[in-house]
Every structure is written in C-alpha cells, then in structure tokens.
Short mmCIF file of C-alpha atoms and ligand atoms in Angstrom, two decimals:
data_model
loop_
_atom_site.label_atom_id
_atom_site.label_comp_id
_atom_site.label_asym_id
_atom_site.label_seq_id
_atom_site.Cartn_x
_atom_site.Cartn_y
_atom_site.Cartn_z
CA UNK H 9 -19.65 4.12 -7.99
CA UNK H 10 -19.85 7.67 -6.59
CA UNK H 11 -23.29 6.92 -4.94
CA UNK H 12 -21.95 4.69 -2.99
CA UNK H 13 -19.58 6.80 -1.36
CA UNK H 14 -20.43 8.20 2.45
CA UNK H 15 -17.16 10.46 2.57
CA UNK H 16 -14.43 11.60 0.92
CA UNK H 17 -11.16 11.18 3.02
CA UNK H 18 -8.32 12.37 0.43
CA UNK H 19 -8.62 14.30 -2.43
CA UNK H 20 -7.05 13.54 -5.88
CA UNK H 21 -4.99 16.74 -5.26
CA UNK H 22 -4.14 16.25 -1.89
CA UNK H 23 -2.73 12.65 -2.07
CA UNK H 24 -0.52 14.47 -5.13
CA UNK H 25 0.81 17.05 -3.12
CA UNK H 26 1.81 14.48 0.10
CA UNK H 27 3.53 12.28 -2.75
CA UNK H 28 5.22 15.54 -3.61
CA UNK H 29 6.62 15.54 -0.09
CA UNK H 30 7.07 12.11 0.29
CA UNK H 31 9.54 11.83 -3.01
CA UNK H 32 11.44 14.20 -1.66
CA UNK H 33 12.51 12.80 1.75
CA UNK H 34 12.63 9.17 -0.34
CA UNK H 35 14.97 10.94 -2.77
CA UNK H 36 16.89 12.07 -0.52
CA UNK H 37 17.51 9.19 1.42
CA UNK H 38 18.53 6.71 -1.16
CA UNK H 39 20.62 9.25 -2.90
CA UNK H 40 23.66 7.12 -4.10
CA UNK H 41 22.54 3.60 -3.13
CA UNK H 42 21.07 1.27 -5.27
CA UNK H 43 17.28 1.21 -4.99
CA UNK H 44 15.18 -1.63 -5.93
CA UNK H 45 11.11 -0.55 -5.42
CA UNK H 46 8.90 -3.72 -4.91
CA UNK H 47 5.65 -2.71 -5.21
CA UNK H 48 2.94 -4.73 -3.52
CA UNK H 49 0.01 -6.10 -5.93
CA UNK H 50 -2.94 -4.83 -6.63
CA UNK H 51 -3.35 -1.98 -4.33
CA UNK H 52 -0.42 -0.08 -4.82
CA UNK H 53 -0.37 0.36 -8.51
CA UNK H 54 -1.99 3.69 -8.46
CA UNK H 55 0.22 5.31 -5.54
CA UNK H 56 3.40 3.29 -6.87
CA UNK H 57 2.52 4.92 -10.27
CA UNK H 58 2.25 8.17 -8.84
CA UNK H 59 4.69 8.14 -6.29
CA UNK H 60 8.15 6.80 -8.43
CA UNK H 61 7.01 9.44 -11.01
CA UNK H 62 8.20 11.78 -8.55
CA UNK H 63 11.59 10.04 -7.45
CA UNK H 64 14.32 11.63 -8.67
CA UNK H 65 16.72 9.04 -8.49
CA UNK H 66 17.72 5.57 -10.60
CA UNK H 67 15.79 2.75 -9.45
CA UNK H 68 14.75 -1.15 -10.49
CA UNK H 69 10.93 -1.52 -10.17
CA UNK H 70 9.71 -5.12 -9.07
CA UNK H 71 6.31 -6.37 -7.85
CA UNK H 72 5.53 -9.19 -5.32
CA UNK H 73 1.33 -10.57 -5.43
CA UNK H 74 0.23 -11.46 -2.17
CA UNK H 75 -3.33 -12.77 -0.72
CA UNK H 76 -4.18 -12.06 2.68
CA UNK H 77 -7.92 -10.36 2.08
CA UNK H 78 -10.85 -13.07 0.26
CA UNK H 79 -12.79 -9.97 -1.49
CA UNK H 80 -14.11 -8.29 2.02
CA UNK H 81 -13.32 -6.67 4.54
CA UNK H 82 -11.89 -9.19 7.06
CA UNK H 83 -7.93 -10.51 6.74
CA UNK H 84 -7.79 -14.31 5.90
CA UNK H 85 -5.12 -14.01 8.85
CA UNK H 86 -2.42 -16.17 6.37
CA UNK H 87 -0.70 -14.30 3.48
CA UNK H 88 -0.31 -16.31 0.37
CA UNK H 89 2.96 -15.87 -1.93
CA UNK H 90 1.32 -16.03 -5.27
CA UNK H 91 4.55 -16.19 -7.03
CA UNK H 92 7.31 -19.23 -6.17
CA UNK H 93 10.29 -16.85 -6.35
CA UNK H 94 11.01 -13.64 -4.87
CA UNK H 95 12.57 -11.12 -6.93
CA UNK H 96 16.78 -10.68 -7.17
CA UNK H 97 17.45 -7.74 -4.49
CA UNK H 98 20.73 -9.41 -3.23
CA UNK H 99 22.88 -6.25 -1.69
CA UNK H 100 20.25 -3.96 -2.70
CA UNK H 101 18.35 -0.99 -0.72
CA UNK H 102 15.08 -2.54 -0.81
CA UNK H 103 11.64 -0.03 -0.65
CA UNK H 104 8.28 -2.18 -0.14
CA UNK H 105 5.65 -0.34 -1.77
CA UNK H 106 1.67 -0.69 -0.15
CA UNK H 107 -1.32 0.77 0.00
CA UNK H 108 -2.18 0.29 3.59
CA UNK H 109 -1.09 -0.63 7.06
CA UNK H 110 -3.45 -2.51 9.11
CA UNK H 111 -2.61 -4.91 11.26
CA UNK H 112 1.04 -5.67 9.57
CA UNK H 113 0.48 -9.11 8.85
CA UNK H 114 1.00 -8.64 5.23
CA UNK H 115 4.10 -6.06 4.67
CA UNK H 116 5.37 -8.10 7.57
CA UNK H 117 5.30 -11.30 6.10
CA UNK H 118 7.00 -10.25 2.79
CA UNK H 119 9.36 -7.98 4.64
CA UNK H 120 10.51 -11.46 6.90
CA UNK H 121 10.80 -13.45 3.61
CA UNK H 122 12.75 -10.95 1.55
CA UNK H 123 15.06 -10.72 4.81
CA UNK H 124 14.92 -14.21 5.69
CA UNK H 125 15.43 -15.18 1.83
CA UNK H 126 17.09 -12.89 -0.38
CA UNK H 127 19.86 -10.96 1.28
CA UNK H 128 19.26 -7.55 0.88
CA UNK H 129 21.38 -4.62 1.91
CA UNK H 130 18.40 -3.00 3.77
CA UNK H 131 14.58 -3.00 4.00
CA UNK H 132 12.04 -0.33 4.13
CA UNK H 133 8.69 -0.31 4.09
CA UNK H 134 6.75 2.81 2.39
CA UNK H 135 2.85 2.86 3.11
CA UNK H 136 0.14 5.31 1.74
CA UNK H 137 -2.08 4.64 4.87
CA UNK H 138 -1.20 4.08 8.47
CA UNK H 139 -4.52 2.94 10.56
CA UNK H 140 -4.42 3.71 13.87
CA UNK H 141 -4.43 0.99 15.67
CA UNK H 142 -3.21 -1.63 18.31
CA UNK H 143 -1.42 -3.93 15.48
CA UNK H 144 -1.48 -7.55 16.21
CA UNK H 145 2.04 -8.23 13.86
CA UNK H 146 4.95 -5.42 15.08
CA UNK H 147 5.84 -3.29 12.24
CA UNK H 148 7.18 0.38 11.33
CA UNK H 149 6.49 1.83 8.40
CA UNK H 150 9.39 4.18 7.57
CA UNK H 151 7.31 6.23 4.96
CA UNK H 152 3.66 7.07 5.32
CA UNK H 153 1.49 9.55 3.38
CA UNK H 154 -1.37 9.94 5.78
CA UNK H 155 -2.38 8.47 9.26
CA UNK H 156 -5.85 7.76 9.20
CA UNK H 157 -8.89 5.91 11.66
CA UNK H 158 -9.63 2.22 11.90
CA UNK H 159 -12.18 2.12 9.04
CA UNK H 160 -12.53 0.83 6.01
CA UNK H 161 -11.37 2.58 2.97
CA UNK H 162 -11.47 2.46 -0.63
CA UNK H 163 -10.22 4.34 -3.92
CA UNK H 164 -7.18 4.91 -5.16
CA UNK H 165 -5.91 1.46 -5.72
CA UNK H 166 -7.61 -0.01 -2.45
CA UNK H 167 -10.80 -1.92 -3.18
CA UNK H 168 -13.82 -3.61 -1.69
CA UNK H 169 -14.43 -6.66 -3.74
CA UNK H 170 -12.18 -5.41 -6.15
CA UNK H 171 -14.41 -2.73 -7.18
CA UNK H 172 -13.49 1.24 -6.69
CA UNK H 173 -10.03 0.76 -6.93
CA UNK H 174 -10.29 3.45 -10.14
CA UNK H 175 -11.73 6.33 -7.71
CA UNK H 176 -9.04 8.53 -8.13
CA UNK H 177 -9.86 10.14 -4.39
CA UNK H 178 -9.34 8.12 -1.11
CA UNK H 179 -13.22 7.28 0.88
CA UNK H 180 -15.35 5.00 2.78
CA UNK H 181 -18.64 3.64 1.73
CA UNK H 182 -21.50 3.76 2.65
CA UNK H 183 -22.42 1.16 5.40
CA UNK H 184 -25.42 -0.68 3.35
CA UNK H 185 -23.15 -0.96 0.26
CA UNK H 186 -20.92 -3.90 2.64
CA UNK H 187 -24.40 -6.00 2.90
CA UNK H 188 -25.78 -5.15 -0.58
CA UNK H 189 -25.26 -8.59 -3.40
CA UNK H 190 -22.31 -7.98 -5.30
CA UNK H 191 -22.90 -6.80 -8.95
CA UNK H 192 -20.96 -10.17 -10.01
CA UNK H 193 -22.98 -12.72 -8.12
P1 XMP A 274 -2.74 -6.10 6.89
O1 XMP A 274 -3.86 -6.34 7.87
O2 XMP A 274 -2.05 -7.37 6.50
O3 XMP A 274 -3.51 -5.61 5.61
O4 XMP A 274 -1.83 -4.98 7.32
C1 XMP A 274 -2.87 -5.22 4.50
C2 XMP A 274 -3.72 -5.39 3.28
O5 XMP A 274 -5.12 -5.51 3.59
C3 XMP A 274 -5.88 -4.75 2.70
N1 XMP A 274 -6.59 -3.72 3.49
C4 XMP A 274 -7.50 -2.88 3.01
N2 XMP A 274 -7.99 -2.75 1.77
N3 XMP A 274 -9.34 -0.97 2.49
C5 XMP A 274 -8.93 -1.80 1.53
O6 XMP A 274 -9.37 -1.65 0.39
C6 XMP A 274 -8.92 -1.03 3.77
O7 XMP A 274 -9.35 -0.26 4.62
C7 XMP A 274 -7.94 -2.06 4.04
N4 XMP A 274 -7.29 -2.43 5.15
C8 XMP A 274 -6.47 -3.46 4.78
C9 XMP A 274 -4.90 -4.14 1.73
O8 XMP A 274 -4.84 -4.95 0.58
C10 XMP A 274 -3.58 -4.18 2.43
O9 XMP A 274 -2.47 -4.29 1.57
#
C-alpha cells in the first residue's frame, strides 16, 4: 500500500492534534444540549473514532450509509439511502459526521432529509476535509479539520476502491495506481 503513495498530506500526529482542537470548540458548543453524532458510513469511522474520543460531553452515537461514489473517483451525482429509516433525533442537536467535502451533494442530501424528515432541534455538519472548490450543491460545513486542494485523497478512512482506508496518515496516490487493474478483478 505504501508504494503506492505519491505524498503524504497529513500525518497520523497531525490529524490527532487538529482533533485535539476541534473537540474542544465542539465541546464547547454543545455544552448542555443534547447531542446526537451521526456519523456518515464508511469514511468517517476512523476520524469519528478519533474525534468523539476527545468530546468531553454526553452524546448518542448513530450512523447513516449512503452511496454517492461506484468505487472511483467520480460522484454517481445521486446519493442512495441505504437504510429505509433515518435515525430518532426528534428535538435533538444533531452533528453529521464525514470525511470529506466535495461538491456537497452528499452531506447535503442527508442534511435536507434529516431536516425535511425528522425534526431536529438543529443541524451541523462536521467535516475532516474541506476541498477547495466552486461546489455545485450550497453547503457550510460548521467544523472542518483541514482545508485542502481539489485532488484526490486517500487514508484515514477515505478510500479508492475501498482500499487504503487503514493508512493511518492522510495522501494521494500515485497517478498510474488510478489506471492500474484492481487487485480484486
Ligand atoms: P460529495 O461530492 O458528495 O462527496 O461532497 C462526498 C463523498 O465523496 C467521497 N469523496 C472522496 N473519497 N477521496 C476519497 O476517498 C476523495 O478525495 C474524495 N472526495 C469525495 C467521500 O466518500 C465523501 O463522503
């Protein structure tokens, strides 16, 4: 897995210490309210994990599974619910969990439905990674460890063709490794 790596972006040890930071300010927001996390399936597990760890506060855990890449690197453009029913957050302070911000059309999607659906008492939306970018779908994150470049990234929960979602750094790989067979095929 390491060969295939161009650059590291984030080290282990860095991505710690901005969680540090981050569980702080979150802590101190929600201080007193009800918090209900809903962490967003697969690629969060790792910086959910890491990040509630650090939250100093009471909190309900839920996830929510949603489709909107096919293994690559291009969206599918349609996000697919792959449970029927959204979890209970009626009159609670709702924190979406995700890996990465791209163009919004995911975290914006659930956000809508859980607003739309499930009458919560607020909604914010917590990302690891911010690209920078024109976003097609409008849509603030209110928490965001790093800001980085419109690339493609993996590690640390984020995967291309589900593979290096166990690096326990933040990279990009290296360009012939998108063309090469994958190892499953
Ligand atoms: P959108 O475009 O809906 O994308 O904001 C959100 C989801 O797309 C995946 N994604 C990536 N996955 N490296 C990845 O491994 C990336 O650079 C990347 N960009 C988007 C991710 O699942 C995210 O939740």
């Amino acid at each position: 897995m390491l060969n295939d790596i161009e650059r590291t972006l984030f080290h282990e040890q860095t991505i710690l210490r901005r969680l540090d930071e981050l569980a702080t300010q979150i802590t101190a927001d929600y201080l007193g309210r009800d918090l209900t996390v809903i962490a967003v399936l697969n690629g969060s597990l790792f910086f959910m994990a890491d990040l509630l760890r650090r939250i100093q506060l009471p909190l309900r855990l839920d996830s929510i599974s949603v489709s909107s890449y096919h293994g690559g690197r291009q969206s599918a453009g349609v996000v697919t619910f792959e449970q029927a029913s959204l979890p209970d957050v009626t009159a609670r302070h709702v924190l979406i969990i995700d890996d990465i911000l791209d163009t919004g059309l995911t975290l914006r999607a659930i956000r809508d439905r859980l607003l739309n659906e499930a009458n919560p008492a607020s909604i914010r939306i917590c990302v690891l990674l911010r690209k920078e970018k024109p976003r097609a779908h409008e849509l603030e994150a209110d928490y965001v460890g790093f800001d980085i470049g419109n690339e493609f990234v993996v590690g640390y929960g984020l995967d291309f063709d589900e593979r290096y979602r166990n690096l326990p750094f933040i990279g990009v790989l290296k360009p012939e490794v998108f063309s090469a067979p994958s190892p499953s095929t």
